[in-house]
PDB file of C-alpha atoms in Angstrom:
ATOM      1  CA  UNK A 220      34.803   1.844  -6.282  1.00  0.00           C
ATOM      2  CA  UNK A 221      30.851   1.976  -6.191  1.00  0.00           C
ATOM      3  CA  UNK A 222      29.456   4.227  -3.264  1.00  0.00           C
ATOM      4  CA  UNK A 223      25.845   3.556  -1.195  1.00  0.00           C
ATOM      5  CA  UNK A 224      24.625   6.489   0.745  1.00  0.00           C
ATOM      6  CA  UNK A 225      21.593   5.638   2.261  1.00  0.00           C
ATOM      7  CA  UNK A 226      19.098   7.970   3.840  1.00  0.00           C
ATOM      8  CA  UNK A 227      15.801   8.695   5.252  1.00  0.00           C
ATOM      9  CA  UNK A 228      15.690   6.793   8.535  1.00  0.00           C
ATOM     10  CA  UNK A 229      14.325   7.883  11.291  1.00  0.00           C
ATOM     11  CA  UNK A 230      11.492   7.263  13.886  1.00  0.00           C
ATOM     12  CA  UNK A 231       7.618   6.682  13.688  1.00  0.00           C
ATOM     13  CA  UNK A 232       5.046   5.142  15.392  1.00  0.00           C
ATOM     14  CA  UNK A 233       3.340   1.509  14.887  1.00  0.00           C
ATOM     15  CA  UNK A 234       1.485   1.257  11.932  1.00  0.00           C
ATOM     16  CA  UNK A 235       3.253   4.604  10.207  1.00  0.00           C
ATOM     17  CA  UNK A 236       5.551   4.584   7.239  1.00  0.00           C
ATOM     18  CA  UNK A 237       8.950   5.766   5.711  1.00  0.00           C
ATOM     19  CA  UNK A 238      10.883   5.817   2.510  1.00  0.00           C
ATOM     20  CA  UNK A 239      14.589   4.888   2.497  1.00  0.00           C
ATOM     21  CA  UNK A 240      16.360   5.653  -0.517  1.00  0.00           C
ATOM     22  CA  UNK A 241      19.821   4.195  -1.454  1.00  0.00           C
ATOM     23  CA  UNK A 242      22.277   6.284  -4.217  1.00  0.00           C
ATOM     24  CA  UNK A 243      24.576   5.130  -5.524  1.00  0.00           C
ATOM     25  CA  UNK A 244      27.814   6.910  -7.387  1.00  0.00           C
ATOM     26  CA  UNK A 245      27.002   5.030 -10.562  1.00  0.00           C
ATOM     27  CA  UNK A 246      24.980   2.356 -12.195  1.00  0.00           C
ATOM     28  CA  UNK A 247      24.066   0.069  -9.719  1.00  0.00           C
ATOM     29  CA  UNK A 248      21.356  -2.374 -11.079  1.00  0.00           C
ATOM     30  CA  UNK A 249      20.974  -5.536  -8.259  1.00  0.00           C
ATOM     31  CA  UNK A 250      20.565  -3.772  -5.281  1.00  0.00           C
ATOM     32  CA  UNK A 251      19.577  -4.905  -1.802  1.00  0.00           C
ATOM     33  CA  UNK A 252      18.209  -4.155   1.337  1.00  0.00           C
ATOM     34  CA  UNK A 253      19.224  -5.674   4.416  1.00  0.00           C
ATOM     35  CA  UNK A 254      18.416  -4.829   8.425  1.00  0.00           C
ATOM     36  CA  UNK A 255      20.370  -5.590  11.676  1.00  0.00           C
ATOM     37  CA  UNK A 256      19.715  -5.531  15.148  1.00  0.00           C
ATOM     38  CA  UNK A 257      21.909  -5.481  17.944  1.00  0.00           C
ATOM     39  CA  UNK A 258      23.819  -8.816  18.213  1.00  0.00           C
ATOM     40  CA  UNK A 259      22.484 -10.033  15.301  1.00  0.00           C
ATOM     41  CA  UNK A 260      23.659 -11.348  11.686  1.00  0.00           C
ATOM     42  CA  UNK A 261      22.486  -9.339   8.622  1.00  0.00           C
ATOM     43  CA  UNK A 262      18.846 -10.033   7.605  1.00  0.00           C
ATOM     44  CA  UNK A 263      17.782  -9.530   3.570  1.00  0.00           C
ATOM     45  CA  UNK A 264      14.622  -7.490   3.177  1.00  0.00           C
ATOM     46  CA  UNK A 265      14.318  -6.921  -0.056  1.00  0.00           C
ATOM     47  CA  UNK A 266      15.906  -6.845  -3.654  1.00  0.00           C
ATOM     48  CA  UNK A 267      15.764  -6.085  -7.108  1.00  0.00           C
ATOM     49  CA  UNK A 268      17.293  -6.188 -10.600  1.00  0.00           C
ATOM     50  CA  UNK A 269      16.189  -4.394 -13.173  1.00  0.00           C
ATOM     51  CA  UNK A 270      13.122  -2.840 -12.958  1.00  0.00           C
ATOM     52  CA  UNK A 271      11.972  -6.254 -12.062  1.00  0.00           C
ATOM     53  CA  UNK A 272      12.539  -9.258 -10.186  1.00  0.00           C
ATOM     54  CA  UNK A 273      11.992  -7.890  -7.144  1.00  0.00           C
ATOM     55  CA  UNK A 274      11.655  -9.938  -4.035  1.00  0.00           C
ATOM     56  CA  UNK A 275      11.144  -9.373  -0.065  1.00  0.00           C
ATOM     57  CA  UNK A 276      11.628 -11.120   2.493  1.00  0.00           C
ATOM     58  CA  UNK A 277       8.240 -12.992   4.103  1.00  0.00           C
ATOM     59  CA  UNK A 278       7.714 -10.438   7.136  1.00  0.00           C
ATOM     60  CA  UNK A 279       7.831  -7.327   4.886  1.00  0.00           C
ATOM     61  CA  UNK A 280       5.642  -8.974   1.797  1.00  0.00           C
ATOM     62  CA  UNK A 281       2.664  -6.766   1.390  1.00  0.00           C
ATOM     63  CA  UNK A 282       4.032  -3.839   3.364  1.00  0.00           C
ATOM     64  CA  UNK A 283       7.175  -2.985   1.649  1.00  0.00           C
ATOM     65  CA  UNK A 284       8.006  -2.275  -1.830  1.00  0.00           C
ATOM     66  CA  UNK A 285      11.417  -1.706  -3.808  1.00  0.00           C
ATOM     67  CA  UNK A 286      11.429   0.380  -6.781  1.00  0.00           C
ATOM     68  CA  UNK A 287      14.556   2.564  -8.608  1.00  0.00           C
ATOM     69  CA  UNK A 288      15.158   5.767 -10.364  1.00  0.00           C
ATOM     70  CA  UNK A 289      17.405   4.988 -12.872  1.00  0.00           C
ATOM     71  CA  UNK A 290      18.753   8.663 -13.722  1.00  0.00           C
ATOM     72  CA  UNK A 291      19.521   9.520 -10.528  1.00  0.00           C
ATOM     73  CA  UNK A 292      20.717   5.688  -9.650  1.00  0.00           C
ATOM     74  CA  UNK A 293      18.673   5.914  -6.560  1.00  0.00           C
ATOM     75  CA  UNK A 294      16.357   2.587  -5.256  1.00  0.00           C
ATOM     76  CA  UNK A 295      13.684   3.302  -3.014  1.00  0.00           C
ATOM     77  CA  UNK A 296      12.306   1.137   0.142  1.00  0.00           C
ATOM     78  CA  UNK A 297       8.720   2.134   0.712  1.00  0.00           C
ATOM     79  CA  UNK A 298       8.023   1.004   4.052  1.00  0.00           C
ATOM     80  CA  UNK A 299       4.343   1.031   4.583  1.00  0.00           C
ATOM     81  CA  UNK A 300       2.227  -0.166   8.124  1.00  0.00           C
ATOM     82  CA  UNK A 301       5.906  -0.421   9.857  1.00  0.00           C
ATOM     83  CA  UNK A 302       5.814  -2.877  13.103  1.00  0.00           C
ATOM     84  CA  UNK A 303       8.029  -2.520  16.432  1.00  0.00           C
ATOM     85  CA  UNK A 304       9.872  -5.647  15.006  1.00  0.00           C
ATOM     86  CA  UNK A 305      11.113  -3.452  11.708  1.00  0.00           C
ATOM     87  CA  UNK A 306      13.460  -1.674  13.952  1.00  0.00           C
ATOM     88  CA  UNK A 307      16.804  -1.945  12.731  1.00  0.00           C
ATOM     89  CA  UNK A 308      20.003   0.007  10.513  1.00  0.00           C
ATOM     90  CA  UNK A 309      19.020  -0.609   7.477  1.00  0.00           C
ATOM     91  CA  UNK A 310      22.102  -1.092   5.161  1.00  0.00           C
ATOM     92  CA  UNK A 311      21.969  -0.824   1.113  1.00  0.00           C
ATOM     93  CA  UNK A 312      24.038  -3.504  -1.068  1.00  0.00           C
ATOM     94  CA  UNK A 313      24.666  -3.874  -4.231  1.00  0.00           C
ATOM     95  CA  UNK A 314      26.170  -6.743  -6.234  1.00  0.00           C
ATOM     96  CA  UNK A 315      27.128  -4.973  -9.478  1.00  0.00           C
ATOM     97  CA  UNK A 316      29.217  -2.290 -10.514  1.00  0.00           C
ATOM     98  CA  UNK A 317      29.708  -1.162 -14.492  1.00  0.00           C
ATOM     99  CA  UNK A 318      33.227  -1.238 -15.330  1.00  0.00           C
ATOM    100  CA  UNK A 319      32.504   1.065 -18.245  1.00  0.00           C
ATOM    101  CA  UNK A 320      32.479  -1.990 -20.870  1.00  0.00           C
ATOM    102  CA  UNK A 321      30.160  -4.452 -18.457  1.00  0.00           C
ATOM    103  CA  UNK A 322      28.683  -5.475 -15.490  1.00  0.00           C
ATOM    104  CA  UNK A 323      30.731  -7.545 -13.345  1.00  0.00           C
ATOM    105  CA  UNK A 324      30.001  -9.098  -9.282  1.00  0.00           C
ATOM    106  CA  UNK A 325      31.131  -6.778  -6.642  1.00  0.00           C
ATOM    107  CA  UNK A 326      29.879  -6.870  -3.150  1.00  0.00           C
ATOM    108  CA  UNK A 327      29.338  -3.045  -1.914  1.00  0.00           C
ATOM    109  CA  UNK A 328      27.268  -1.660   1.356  1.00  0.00           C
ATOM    110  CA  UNK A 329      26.152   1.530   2.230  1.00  0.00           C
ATOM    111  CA  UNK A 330      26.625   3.270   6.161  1.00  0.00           C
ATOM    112  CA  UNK A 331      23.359   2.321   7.129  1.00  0.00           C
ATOM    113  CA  UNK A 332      20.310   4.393   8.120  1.00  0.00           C
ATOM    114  CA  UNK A 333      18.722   3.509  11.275  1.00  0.00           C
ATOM    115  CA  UNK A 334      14.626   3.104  11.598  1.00  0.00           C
ATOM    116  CA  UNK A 335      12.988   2.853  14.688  1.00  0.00           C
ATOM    117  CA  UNK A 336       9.639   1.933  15.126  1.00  0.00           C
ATOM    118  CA  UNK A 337       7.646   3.300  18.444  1.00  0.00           C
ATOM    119  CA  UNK A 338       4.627   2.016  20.259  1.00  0.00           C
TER     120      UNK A 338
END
């Protein structure tokens, strides 16, 4: 069973910026972020596979980036110029896992980190 522990949340003002990082327990490489708000569904952010391929989500294009670590199998959210409306948990996904002979689907989430964004 893959684990997602996400982490560096927290609060900063308009136009400030934060890093969220996502580990996971082993090789994770298609991994997601997603935000919520109260009362709402699940929104995608951003994603990548590989060290490529990596797409976002219209309201965060030019502000945020995705990028991963592979030794430490750690993907990064650089969250740059952050906007009241980027409030949110921010929850980690992934949709691999290595069964030690090949990647197969899975469907895994992290706790969630929340970021709040102050004016």
């Amino acid at each position: 069973q893959l684990r997602l522990v996400e982490s560096g949340g927290g609060t900063v003002e308009v136009g400030g910026s934060l890093t969220l990082s996502c580990t996971a327990s082993g090789r994770a490489p298609a991994t997601n972020w997603y935000r919520q708000t109260p009362g709402n569904e699940r929104d995608f952010v951003a994603g990548i596979i590989g060290h490529s391929g990596a797409n976002y989500a219209d309201s965060v294009k030019g502000r945020f980036s995705i990028s991963r670590d592979d030794p430490t199998n750690t993907v990064y959210l650089q969250m740059n110029s952050l906007k009241p409306e980027d409030t949110a948990v921010y929850y980690c996904n992934e949709e691999q896992t290595y069964n030690g002979s090949e990647f197969v689907p899975g469907d895994y989430w992290g706790q969630g980190t929340q970021v709040t964004v102050s004016s």
